[in-house]
mmCIF file of C-alpha atoms in Angstrom:
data_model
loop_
_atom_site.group_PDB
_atom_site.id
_atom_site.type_symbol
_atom_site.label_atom_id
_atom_site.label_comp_id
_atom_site.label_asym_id
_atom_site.label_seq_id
_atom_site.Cartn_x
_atom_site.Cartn_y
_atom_site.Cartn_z
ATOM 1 C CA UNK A 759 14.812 10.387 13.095
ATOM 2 C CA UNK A 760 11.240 9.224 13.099
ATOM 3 C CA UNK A 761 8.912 10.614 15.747
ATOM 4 C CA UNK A 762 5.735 8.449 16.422
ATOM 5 C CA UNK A 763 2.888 10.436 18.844
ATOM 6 C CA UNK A 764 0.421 8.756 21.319
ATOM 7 C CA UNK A 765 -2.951 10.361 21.759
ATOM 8 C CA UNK A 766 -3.491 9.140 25.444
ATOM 9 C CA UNK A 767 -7.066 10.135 26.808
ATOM 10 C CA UNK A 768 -8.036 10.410 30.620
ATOM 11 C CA UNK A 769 -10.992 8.587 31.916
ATOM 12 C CA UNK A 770 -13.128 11.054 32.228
ATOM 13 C CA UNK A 771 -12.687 11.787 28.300
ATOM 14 C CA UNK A 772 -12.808 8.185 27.529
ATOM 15 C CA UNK A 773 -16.029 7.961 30.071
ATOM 16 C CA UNK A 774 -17.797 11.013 28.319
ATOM 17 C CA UNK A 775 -17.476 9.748 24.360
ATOM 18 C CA UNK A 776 -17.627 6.730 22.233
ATOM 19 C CA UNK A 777 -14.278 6.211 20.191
ATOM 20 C CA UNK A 778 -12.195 7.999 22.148
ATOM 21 C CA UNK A 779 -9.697 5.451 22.085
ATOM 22 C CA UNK A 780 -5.872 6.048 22.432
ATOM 23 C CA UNK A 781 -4.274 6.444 18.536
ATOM 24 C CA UNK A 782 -0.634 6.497 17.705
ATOM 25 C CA UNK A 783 0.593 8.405 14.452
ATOM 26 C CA UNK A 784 4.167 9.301 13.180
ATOM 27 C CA UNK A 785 4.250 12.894 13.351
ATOM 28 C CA UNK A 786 5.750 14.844 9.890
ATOM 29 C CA UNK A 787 8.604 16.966 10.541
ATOM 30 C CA UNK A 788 7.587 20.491 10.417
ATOM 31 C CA UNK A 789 3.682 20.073 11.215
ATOM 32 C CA UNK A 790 2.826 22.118 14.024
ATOM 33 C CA UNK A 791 3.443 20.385 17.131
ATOM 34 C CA UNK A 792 0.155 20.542 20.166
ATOM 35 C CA UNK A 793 1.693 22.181 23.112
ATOM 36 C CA UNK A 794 0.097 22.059 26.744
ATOM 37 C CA UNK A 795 -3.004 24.549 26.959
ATOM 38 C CA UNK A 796 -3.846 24.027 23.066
ATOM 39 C CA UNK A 797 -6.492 22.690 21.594
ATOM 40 C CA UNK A 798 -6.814 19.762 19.474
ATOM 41 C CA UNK A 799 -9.520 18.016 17.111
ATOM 42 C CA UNK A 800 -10.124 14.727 16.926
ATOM 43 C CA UNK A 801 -12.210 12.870 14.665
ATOM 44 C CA UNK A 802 -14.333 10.040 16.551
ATOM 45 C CA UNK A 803 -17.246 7.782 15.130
ATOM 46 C CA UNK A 804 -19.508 10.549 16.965
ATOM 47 C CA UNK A 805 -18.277 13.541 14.850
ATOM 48 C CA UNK A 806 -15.513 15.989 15.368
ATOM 49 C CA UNK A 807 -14.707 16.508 19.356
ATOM 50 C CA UNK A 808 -12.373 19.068 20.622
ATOM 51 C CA UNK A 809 -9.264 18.379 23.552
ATOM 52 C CA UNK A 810 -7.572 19.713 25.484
ATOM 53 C CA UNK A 811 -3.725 19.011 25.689
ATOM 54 C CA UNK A 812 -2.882 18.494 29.573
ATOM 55 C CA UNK A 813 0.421 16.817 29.087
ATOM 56 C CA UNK A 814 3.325 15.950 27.282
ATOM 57 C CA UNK A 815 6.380 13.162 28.028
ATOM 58 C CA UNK A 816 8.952 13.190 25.567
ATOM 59 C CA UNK A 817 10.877 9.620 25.248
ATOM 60 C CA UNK A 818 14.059 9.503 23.525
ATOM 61 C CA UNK A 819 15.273 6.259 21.623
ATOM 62 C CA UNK A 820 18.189 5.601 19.057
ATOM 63 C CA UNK A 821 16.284 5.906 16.333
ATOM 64 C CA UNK A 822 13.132 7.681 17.398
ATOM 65 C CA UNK A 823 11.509 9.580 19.829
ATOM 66 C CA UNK A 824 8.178 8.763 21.201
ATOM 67 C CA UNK A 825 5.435 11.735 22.519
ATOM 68 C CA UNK A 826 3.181 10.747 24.415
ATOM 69 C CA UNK A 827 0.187 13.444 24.321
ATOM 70 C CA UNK A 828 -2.439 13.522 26.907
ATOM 71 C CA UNK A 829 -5.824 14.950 26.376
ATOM 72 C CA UNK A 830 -8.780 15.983 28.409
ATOM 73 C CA UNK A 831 -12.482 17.297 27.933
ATOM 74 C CA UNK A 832 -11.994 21.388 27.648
ATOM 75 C CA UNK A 833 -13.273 23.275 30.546
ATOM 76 C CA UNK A 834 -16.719 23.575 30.771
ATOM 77 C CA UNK A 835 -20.336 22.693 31.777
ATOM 78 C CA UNK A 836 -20.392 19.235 33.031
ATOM 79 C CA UNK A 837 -23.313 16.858 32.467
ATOM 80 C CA UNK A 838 -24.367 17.815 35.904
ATOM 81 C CA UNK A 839 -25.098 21.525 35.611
ATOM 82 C CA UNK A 840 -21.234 22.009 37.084
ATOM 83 C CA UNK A 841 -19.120 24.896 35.658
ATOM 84 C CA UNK A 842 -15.720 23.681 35.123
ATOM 85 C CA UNK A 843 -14.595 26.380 33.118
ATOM 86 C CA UNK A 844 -10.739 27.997 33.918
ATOM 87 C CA UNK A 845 -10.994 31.948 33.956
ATOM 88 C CA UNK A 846 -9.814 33.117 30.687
ATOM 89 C CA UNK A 847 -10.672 30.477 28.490
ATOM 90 C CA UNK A 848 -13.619 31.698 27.730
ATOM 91 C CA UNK A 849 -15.147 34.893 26.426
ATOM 92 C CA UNK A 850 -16.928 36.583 29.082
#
């Protein structure tokens, strides 16, 4: 059974870089799989960016199942001077 993945970004990501466009692949069985929490690098026309995997919805067909993966910006400083950083993500 083939299993095709969606890279879906949220606005803000989408808002903070060029080329972070949504991208579909067909994953290989046995690669690791991204769970929620981990994070993921992407390769963009800006360089190599790092996600952050917010979400997953599994859809089941006959003769494949779709994933749709849904990444964020990682928790940090924000353009702005803001902190967003989640307590125990980083080392203190």
């Amino acid at each position: 059974m083939a299993t095709t993945i969606n890279l879906n970004y949220t606005d803000r990501a989408r808002e903070a870089l060029s080329g972070a466009d949504n991208t579909m692949f067909h994953y290989e069985t046995g690669a690791p799989f991204p769970q929620t929490g981990d994070f993921l690098e992407t390769d963009l026309a800006g360089g190599t960016q790092t996600f952050i995997v917010i979400g997953r919805v599994f859809r089941y067909r006959t003769d494949e199942i779709v994933v749709n993966v849904y990444l964020d910006l990682p928790p940090g400083p924000e353009p702005d001077g803001t902190d967003t950083t989640v307590s125990g993500t980083e080392a203190d």
